[in-house]
Amino acid sequence: MQLPLFAAILLIIAGTWSLAVWPQFLRRVMKDPRARDAAGKATKFLNVHLVLVSISMVLGAATAVIGIIALLG
């Protein structure tokens, strides 16, 4: 299946956006007082956000790669 040039570029932009935005979000979450308990251990709040950010970044990378393959192929 071939994608139109516009779709390939859009996938690359969307993937790049995810890879740029989610790490910034994670930095803010890690500074949040709800991220650690009194003993300094990670809370459920932090763990859930780590999972969300990880999944979003994997999907963002996959989206960008699909866009690049479509652009080159």
Coordinates of C-alpha atoms in Angstrom, one line a residue:
M1 CA 0.0 0.0 0.0
Q2 CA 1.3 3.4 -0.9
L3 CA 0.5 6.5 1.0
P4 CA 0.2 10.0 -0.6
L5 CA 3.1 12.3 0.1
F6 CA 0.9 14.5 2.3
A7 CA 0.0 11.5 4.5
A8 CA 3.6 10.4 4.8
I9 CA 4.7 13.9 5.9
L10 CA 1.8 14.1 8.3
L11 CA 2.9 10.8 10.0
I12 CA 6.5 12.1 10.3
I13 CA 5.3 15.4 11.8
A14 CA 2.9 13.6 14.2
G15 CA 5.6 11.1 15.3
T16 CA 8.2 13.9 15.8
W17 CA 5.6 15.9 17.8
S18 CA 5.1 13.0 20.2
L19 CA 8.8 12.5 20.6
A20 CA 9.3 16.2 21.4
V21 CA 6.3 16.8 23.7
W22 CA 6.1 13.7 25.9
P23 CA 9.5 14.0 27.5
Q24 CA 8.7 17.6 28.5
F25 CA 5.5 16.4 30.1
L26 CA 7.3 13.7 32.0
R27 CA 9.8 16.2 33.4
R28 CA 6.8 18.2 34.8
V29 CA 5.2 15.1 36.2
M30 CA 8.5 14.1 37.9
K31 CA 8.7 17.5 39.6
D32 CA 5.1 17.2 40.9
P33 CA 4.8 16.6 44.6
R34 CA 2.4 13.7 44.0
A35 CA 5.2 11.8 42.1
R36 CA 7.0 10.7 45.3
D37 CA 5.8 9.8 48.8
A38 CA 7.4 11.0 52.0
A39 CA 10.1 8.3 51.8
G40 CA 11.0 9.3 48.2
K41 CA 9.4 6.2 46.6
A42 CA 7.6 6.6 43.3
T43 CA 3.8 6.8 43.7
K44 CA 1.1 5.3 41.5
F45 CA 0.7 8.8 40.0
L46 CA 4.3 8.7 38.7
N47 CA 4.1 5.0 37.6
V48 CA 0.9 5.5 35.6
H49 CA 2.4 8.6 33.9
L50 CA 5.6 6.7 33.2
V51 CA 3.6 4.0 31.4
L52 CA 1.5 6.5 29.5
V53 CA 4.6 8.4 28.3
S54 CA 6.5 5.3 27.4
I55 CA 3.6 3.9 25.3
S56 CA 3.1 7.3 23.7
M57 CA 6.7 7.6 22.8
V58 CA 6.9 4.1 21.3
L59 CA 3.8 4.9 19.2
G60 CA 5.2 8.2 18.2
A61 CA 8.5 6.6 17.1
A62 CA 6.5 3.9 15.1
T63 CA 4.4 6.6 13.5
A64 CA 7.5 8.6 12.4
V65 CA 9.2 5.4 11.1
I66 CA 6.0 4.5 9.1
G67 CA 6.0 8.0 7.6
I68 CA 9.7 7.8 6.7
I69 CA 9.2 4.3 5.1
A70 CA 6.2 5.6 3.2
L71 CA 8.1 8.7 2.1
L72 CA 11.1 6.7 0.9
G73 CA 9.2 3.7 -0.5

